[in-house]
XYZ file of C-alpha atoms in Angstrom:
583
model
C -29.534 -96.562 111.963
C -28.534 -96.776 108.239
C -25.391 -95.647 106.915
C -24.741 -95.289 103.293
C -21.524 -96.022 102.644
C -19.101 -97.088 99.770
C -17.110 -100.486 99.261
C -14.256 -100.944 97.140
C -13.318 -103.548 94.328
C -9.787 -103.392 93.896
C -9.157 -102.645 98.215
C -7.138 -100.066 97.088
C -9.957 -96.684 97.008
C -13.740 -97.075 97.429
C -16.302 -97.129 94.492
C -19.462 -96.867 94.854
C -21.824 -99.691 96.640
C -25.306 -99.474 95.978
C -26.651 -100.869 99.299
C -27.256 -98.820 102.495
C -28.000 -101.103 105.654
C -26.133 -104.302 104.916
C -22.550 -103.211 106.358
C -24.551 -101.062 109.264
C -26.861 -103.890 110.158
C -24.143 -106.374 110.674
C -21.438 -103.871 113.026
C -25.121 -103.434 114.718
C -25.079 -107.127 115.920
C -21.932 -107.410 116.752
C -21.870 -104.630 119.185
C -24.996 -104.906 120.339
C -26.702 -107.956 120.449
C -23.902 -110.230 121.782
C -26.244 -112.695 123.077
C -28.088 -113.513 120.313
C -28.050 -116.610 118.899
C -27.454 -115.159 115.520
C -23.492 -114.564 115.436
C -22.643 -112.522 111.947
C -20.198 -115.321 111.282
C -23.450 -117.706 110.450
C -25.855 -115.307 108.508
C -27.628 -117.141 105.938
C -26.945 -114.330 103.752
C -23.566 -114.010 103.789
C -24.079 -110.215 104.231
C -20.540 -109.586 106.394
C -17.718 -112.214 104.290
C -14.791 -111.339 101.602
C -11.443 -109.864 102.161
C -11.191 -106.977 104.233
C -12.012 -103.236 102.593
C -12.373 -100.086 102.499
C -15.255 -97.788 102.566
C -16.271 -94.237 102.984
C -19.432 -92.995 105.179
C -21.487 -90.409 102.964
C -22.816 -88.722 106.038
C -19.791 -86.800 106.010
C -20.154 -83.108 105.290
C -18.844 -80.853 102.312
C -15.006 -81.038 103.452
C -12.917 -77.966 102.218
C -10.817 -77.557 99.447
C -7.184 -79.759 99.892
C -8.246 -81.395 103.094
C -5.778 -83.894 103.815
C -7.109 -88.348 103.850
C -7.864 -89.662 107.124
C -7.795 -93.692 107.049
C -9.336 -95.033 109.568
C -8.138 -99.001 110.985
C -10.381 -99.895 113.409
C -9.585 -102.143 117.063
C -10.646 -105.396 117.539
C -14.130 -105.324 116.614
C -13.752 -104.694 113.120
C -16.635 -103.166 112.112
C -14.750 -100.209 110.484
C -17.483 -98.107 112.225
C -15.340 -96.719 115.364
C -15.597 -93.052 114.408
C -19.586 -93.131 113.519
C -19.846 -90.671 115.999
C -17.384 -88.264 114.574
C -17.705 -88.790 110.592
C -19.345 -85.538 110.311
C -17.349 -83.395 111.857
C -14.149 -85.246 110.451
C -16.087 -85.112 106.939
C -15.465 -81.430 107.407
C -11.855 -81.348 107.232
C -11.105 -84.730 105.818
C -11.406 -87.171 102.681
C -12.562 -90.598 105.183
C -11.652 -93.878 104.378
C -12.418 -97.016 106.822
C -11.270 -100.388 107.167
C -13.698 -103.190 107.544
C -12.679 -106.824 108.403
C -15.475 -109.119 107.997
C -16.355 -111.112 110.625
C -15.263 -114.555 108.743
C -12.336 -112.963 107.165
C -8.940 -114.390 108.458
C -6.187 -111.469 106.062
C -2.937 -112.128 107.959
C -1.342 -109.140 109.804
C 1.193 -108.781 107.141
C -1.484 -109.040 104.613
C -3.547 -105.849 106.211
C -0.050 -103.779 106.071
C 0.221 -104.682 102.581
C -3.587 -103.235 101.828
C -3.149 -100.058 103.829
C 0.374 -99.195 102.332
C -0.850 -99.516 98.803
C -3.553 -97.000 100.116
C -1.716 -94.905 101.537
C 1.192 -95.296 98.627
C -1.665 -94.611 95.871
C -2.333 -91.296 97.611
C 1.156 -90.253 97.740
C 1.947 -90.500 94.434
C -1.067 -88.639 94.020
C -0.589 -85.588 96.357
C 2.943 -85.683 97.699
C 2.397 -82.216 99.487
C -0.453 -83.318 102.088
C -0.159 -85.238 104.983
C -1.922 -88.646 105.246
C -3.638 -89.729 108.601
C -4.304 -92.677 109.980
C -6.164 -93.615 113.068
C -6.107 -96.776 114.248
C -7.602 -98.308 117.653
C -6.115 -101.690 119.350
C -4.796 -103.946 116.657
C -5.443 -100.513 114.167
C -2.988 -98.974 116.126
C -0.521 -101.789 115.174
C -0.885 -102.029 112.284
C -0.873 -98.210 111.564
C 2.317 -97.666 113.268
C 3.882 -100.962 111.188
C 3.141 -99.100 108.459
C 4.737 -95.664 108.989
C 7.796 -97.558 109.948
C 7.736 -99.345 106.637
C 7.256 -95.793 104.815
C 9.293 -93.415 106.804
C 9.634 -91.298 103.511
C 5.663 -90.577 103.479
C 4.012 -88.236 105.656
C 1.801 -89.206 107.658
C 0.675 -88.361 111.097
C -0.536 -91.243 113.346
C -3.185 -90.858 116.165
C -3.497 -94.324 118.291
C -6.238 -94.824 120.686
C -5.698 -97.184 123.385
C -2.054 -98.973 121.218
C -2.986 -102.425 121.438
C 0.579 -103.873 122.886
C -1.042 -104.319 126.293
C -3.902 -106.129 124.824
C -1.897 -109.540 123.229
C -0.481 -110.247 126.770
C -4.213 -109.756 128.145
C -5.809 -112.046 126.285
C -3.214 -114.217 125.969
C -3.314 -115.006 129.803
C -6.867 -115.167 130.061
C -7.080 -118.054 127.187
C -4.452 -119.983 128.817
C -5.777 -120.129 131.919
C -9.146 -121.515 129.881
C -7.174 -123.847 127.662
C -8.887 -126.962 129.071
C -12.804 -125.149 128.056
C -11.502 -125.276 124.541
C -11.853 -129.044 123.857
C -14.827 -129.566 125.642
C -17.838 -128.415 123.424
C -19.949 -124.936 123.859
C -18.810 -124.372 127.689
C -15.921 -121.738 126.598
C -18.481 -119.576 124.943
C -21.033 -119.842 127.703
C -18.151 -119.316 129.833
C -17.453 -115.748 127.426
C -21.241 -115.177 127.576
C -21.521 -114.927 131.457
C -18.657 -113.928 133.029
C -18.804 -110.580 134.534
C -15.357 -110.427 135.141
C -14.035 -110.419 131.601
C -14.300 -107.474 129.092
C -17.528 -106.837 127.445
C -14.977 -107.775 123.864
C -14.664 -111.621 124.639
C -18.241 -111.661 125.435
C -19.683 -110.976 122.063
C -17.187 -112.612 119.382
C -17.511 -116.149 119.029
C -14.766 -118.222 119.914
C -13.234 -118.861 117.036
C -13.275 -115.274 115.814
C -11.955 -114.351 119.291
C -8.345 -116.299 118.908
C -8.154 -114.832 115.473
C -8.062 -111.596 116.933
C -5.647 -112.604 118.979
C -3.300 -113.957 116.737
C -3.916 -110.754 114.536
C -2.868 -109.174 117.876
C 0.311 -110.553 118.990
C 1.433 -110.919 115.380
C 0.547 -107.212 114.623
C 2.219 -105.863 117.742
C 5.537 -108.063 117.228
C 5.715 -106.622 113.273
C 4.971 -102.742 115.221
C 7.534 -103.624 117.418
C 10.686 -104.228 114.756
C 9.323 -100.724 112.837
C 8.527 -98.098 115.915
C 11.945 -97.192 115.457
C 11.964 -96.216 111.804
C 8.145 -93.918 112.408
C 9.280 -90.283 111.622
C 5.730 -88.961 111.207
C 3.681 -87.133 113.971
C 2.166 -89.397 116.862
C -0.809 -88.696 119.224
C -1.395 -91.554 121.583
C -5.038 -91.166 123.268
C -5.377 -93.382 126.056
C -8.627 -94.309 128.554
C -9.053 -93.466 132.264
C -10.967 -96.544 132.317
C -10.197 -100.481 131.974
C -7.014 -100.339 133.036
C -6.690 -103.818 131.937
C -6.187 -102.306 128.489
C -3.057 -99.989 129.126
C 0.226 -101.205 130.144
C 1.945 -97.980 131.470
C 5.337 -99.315 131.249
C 4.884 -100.707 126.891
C 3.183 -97.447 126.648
C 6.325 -94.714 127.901
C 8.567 -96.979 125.583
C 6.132 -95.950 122.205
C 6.638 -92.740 123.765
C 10.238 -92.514 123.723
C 11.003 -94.774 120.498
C 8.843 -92.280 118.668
C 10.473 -88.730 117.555
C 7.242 -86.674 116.984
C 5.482 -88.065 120.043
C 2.206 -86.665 122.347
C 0.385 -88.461 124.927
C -3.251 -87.043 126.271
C -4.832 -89.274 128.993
C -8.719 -89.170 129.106
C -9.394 -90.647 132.927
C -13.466 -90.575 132.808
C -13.473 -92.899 129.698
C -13.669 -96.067 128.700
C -12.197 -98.622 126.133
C -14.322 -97.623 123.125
C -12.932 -93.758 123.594
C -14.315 -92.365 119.908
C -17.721 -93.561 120.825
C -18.529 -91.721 123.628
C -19.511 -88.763 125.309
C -17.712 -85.672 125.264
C -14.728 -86.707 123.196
C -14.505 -84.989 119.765
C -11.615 -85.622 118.193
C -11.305 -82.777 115.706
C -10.878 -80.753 119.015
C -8.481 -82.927 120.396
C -6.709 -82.188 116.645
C -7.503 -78.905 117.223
C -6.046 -78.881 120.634
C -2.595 -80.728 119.924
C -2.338 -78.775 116.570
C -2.355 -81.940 114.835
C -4.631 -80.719 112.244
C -2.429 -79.229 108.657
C -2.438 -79.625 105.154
C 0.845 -79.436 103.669
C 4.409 -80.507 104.952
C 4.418 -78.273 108.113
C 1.535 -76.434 110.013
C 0.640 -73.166 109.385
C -0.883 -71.836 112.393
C -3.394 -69.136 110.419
C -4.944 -71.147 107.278
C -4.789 -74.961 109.265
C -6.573 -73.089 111.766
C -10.140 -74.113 112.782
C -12.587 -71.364 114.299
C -13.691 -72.671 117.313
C -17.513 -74.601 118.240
C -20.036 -73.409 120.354
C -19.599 -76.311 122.684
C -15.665 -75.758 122.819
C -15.842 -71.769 123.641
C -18.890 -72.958 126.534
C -16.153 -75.497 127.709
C -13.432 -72.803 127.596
C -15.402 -70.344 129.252
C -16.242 -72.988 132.009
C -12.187 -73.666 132.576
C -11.795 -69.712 133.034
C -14.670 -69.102 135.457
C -12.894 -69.260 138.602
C -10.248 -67.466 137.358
C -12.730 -64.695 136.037
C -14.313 -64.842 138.968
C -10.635 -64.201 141.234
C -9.745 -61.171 138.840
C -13.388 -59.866 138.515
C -12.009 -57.812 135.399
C -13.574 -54.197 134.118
C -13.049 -53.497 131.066
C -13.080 -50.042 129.846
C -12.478 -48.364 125.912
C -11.982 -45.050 124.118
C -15.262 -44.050 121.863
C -14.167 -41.975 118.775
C -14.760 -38.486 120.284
C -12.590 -39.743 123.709
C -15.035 -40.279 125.703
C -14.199 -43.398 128.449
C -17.058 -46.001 128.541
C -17.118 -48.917 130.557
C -17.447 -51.462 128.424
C -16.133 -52.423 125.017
C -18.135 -50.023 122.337
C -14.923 -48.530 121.601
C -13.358 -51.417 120.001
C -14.060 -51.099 115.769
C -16.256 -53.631 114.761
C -14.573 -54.196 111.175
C -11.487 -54.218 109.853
C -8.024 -55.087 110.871
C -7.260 -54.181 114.366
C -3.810 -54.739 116.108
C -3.789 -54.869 120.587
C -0.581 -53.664 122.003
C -0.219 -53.918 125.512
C 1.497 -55.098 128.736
C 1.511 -58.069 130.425
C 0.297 -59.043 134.163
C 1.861 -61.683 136.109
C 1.562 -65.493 133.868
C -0.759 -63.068 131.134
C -3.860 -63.941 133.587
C -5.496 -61.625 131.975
C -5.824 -62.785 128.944
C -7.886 -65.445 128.697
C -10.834 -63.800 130.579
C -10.243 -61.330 127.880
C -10.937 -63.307 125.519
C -13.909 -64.890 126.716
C -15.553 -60.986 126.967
C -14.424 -60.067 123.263
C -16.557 -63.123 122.691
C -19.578 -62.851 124.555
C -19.643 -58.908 124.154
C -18.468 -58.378 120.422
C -18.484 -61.463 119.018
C -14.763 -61.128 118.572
C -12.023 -64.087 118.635
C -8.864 -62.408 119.529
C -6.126 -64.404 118.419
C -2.539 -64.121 120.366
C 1.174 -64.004 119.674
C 2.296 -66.889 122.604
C 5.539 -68.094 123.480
C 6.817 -71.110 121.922
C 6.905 -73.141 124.903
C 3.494 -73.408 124.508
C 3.559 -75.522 121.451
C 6.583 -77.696 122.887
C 6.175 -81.400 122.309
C 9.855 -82.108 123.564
C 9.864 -86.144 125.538
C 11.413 -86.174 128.540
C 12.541 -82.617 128.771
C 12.814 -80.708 132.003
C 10.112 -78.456 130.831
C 7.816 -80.958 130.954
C 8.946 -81.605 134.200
C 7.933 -78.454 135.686
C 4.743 -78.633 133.253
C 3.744 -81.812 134.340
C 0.666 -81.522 132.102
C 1.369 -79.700 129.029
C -2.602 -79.638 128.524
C -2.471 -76.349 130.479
C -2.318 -74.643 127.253
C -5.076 -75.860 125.395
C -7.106 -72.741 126.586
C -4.378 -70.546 124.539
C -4.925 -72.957 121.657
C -8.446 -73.117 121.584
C -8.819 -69.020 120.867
C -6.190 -69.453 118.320
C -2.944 -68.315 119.483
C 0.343 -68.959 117.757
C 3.802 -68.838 118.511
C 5.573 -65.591 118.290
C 7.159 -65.224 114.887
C 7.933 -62.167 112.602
C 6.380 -64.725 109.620
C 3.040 -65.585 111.824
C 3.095 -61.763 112.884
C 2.652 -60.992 109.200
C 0.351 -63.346 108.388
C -1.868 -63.011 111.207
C -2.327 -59.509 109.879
C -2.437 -60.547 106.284
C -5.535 -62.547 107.426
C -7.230 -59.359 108.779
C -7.580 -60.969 112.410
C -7.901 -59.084 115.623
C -4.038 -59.792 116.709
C -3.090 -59.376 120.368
C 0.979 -58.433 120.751
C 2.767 -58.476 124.261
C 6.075 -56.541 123.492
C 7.058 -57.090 126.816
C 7.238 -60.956 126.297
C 7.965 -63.490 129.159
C 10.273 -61.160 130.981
C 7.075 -58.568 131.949
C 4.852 -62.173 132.241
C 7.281 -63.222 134.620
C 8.708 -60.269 136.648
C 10.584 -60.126 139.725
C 9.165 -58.163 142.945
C 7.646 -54.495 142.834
C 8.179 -54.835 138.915
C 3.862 -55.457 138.597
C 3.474 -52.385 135.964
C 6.922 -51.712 134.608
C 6.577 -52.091 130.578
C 9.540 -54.354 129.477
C 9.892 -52.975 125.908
C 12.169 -52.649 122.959
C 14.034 -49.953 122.772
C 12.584 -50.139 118.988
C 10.266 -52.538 117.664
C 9.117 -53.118 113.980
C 5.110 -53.915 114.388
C 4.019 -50.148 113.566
C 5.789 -50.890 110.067
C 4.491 -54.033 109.910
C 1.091 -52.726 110.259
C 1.673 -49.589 108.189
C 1.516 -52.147 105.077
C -2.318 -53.461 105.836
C -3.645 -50.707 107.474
C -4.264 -52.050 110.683
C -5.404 -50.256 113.247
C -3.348 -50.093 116.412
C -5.179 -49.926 119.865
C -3.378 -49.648 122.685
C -4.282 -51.232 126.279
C -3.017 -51.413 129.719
C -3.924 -53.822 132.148
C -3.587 -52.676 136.281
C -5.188 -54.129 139.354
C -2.018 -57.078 139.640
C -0.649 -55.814 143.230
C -4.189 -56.111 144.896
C -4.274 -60.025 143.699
C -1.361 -61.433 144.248
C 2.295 -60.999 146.371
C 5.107 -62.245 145.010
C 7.381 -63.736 147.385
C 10.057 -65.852 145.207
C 11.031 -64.285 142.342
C 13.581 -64.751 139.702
C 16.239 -63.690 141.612
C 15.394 -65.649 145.154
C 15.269 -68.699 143.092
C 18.652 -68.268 140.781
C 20.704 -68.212 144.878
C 19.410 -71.840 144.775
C 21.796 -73.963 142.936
C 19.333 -76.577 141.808
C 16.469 -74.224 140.676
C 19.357 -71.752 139.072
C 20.704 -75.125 136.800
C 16.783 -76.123 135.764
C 15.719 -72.436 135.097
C 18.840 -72.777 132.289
C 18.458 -75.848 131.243
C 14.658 -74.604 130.612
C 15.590 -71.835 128.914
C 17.997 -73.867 126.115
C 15.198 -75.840 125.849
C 13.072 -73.452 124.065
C 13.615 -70.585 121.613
C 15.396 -67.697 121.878
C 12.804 -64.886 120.768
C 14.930 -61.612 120.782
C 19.002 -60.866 121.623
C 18.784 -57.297 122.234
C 21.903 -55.131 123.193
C 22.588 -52.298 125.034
C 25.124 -49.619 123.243
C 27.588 -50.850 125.237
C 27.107 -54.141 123.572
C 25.990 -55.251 127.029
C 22.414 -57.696 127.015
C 19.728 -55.927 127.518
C 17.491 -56.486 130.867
C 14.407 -56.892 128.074
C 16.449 -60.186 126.307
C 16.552 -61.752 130.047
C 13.401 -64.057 128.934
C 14.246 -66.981 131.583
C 11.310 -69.181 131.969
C 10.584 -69.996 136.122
C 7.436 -69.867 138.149
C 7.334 -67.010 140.470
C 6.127 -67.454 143.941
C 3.479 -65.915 145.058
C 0.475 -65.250 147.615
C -3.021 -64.599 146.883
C -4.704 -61.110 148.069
C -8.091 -61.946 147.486
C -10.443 -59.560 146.981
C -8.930 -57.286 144.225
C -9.646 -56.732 140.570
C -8.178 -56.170 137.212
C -8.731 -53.000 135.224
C -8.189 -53.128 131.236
C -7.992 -49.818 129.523
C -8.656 -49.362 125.660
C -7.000 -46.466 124.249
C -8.269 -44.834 121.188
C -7.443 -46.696 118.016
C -4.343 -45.264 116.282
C -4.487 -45.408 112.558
C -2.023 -46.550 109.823
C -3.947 -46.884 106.883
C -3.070 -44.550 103.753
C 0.424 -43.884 106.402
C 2.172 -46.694 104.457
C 4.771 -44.242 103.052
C 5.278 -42.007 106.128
C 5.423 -44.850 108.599
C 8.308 -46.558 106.137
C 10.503 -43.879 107.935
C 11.751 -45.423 110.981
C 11.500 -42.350 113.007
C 8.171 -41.713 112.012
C 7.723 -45.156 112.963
C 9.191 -44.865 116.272
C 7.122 -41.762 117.181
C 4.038 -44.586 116.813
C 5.375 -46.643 118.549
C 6.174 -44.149 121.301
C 2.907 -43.171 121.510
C 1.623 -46.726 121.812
C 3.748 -47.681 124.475
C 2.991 -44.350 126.826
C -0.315 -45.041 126.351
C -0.111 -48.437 127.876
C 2.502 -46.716 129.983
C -0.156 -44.245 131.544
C -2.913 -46.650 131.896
C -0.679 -48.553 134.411
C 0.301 -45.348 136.350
């Protein structure tokens, strides 16, 4: 396999090299022909020597227009060539730089740092207002994080695959207990050569290359070490399922907590090289975490990335059984008002805003999704709670959400957290926008409460759409009291001291969406949006019934709906519609 790439003069940004296979060739041997008894430290052609640099694979594709730099430090092979697998798709959505440390090079740790933060320093001063990445694997990880702690006044966001603190005290052991091979002749290599218990790593360097590494290890990790504290940026540790030897669970939850901006995602059914292989992608892990933006902060419509093939297969496959519980039917208004089953009634073009109600947890949106999809070829993007995009360490949230990756599904179609601002620019996009007035207190209602709307007295969305035109469709959704019977709800559970003291501590945790008051300057029962998790019993079988109204127009109403009464007959209208579909 030959990868063009480009090399660098001053180690600071690439120009361009005019070979093709010399770089490739050598990262070849290394990982692959361990047992030959050609090591790249001893080609005659000195094809892998100098100082450590940077290149940039040309395989990439035609990234967009202000994608942010992605530097990637590779682990303890070197090779720079880590990410092969994922160079196009990054080359999408990033400006890709690797790090290659030739085989015979011996740049001290502090020496490395130095390189990457006049990089990364260069690029600054060049575009202040985007985000620089780094990914780093093992010792890349180290030296990655030494460097954001050096440069807490840069932005950069940090993704570490397998952090390489566990590995110095590996190795470290294992050497020790072989100190008496490495004074007599060739038997430590052979020894590295043919034991099946070590890693396949100290099988394929040679042994002098091998203690390097190490010593660019434990030197790395102690510099890391004295920083972590000062890293500001965004952090996404990925760690293996596999080779446990190279994860220290303990050194791991205290990067965790010493970083601010910190998310952990565990991938069990792989091993120690995690970016080359199967089935790990990680633009959809970005995509995923919401890692992915290109300025200061994330903006949750233009940093967003329409969804693959493989991903929406994937996502359909985690909602089958679901699907499958609910068996929806989904049923829309044609122009002249006649019901069909099935969803010809939903406008094709333009801007189109869903209104609706909420069933118990908002099951039924994601098979929802799935059919807008497969049916209409429609992504149908929602307006989510915030506590869906929490990244809070060591809060009780995630203590009830032991794994926050139960909301990737929402992510993946493109949802965003409820905002006025994203509100407006989800329609200023001309998506189709899904909008839940009934929030968390109708997705998480108390007993014989299955179809009661939960709804502002006044809300400002008709406006709101008045101003692009949108049209409004409403929906109800029936079918919840056949599924499921709840038998601890909110109030059962706020009798219990312990669950009534987490459910508020919950609640503080996250946002406060709406403070709505009665005229009595009482709280409304629709501003009670305490998170819990109802109890409840499955009533299988049963089915879910989602009604389509006919769209309700705004466009050329700009004027007339700017009157709030005219505006509140819309709204009205939209909400007895939903109203009546759940009677």
């Amino acid at each position: 396999m030959a990868v063009t790439t480009l090399r660098i003069t001053d180690r600071i940004s690439p120009i361009c090299f005019s070979s093709t296979q010399r770089l490739t060739s050598v990262a070849f041997d290394r990982l692959t022909n361990s047992k030959s008894g050609m090591s790249p430290e001893r080609r005659e052609d000195g094809g892998d020597c100098g100082p450590s640099r940077w290149f940039s694979p040309l395989e990439c594709g035609a990234r967009g227009p202000g994608s942010p730099l992605l530097l990637y430090v590779p682990g303890i092979d070197g090779t720079g060539l880590g990410l092969i697998r994922q160079h196009r798709r990054l080359g999408e959505i990033f400006d890709i730089w690797c790090l290659h440390f030739p085989v015979s090079d011996r740049t001290p740790a502090r020496d490395l740092v130095k390189l990457i933060e006049r990089t990364v320093r260069s690029e600054y001063y060049r575009l202040p207002n985007i985000p620089i990445y780094i990914v780093g694997e093992s010792i890349g990880a180290s030296l990655a994080l030494d460097v954001a702690g050096s440069n807490p006044d840069i932005d950069l966001v940090l993704i570490l695959a397998n952090p390489g603190y566990p590995f110095a005290a590996m190795f470290e052991t294992m050497l020790k207990e072989t100190a008496a091979e490495q004074t007599s002749g060739g038997q430590l290599g052979d020894f590295f050569t043919t034991s099946v218990n070590l890693p396949t790593l100290m099988r394929i360097f040679p042994k002098d290359t091998l203690l390097w590494k190490l010593q660019l290890l434990k030197s790395a990790s102690a510099s890391a070490s004295s920083h972590m504290y000062t890293v500001k940026g965004q952090t996404l540790i990925l760690l293996s399922g596999h080779d446990q030897w190279l994860v220290n669970k303990e050194d791991i939850e205290r990067l965790q907590y010493s970083l601010l901006k910190c998310e952990v995602r565990k991938f069990e059914g792989n091993g120690q090289f995690l970016f080359l292989e199967d089935g790990v992608d990680l633009v959809s892990i970005m995509k995923l975490t919401y890692f992915y933006r290109r300025g200061k902060s994330i903006d949750y419509i233009s940093d967003y990335i329409l969804p693959t093939l493989y991903e929406l297969k994937e996502f359909e496959e985690s909602q089958r059984l679901l699907t499958a519980i609910i068996s929806p039917v989904y049923l829309s208004t044609l122009d002249n008002g006649t019901v069909v089953r099935s969803l010809a009634g939903i406008p094709s073009g333009g801007l189109i805003l869903y209104v609706g109600n909420h069933m118990l947890f908002g099951t039924e949106f994601y098979p929802a999704a799935i059919h807008f999809l497969k049916e209409r070829n429609i992504l149908v993007r929602g307006l989510a709670h915030p506590v869906m995009f929490t990244r809070k360490i060591n809060s009780k949230l995630q203590l009830v959400f032991n794994n926050m990756q139960l909301f990737d599904s929402v992510r993946i179609t493109g949802a965003v957290p409820v905002s006025d601002i994203n509100f407006y620019k989800l329609l200023r996009s001309k998506a189709h926008v899904v909008l839940y007035p009934g929030g968390v207190r109708e997705a998480l209602h108390r007993k014989n409460e299955e179809y009661k709307l939960f709804w502002p007295e006044h809300s400002e969305f008709v406006r709101i759409a008045s101003k692009f035109g949108a049209k409004i469709i409403p929906f109800g959704v029936v079918g919840e009291d056949d599924l499921f019977k709840m038998v601890f709800d909110y109030n059962d559970q706020m009798k219990i001291p312990f669950l009534k003291n987490l459910i508020k501590e919950i609640t503080q945790e996250t946002m406060v969406l709406r403070t709505v008051k009665k005229e009595n300057g009482e709280e409304g029962e629709v501003g009670n949006q305490d998170l819990h998790v109802p109890g409840i019993i499955p009533q299988i079988p049963g089915r879910f019934y989602i009604y389509f109204g006919k769209p309700i127009e705004t466009e050329g109403k700009e004027k007339e709906l700017n009157d709030k009464e005219k505006a509140h007959e819309v709204y009205l209208q939209v909400k007895s519609e939903a109203w009546l579909a759940d009677s």
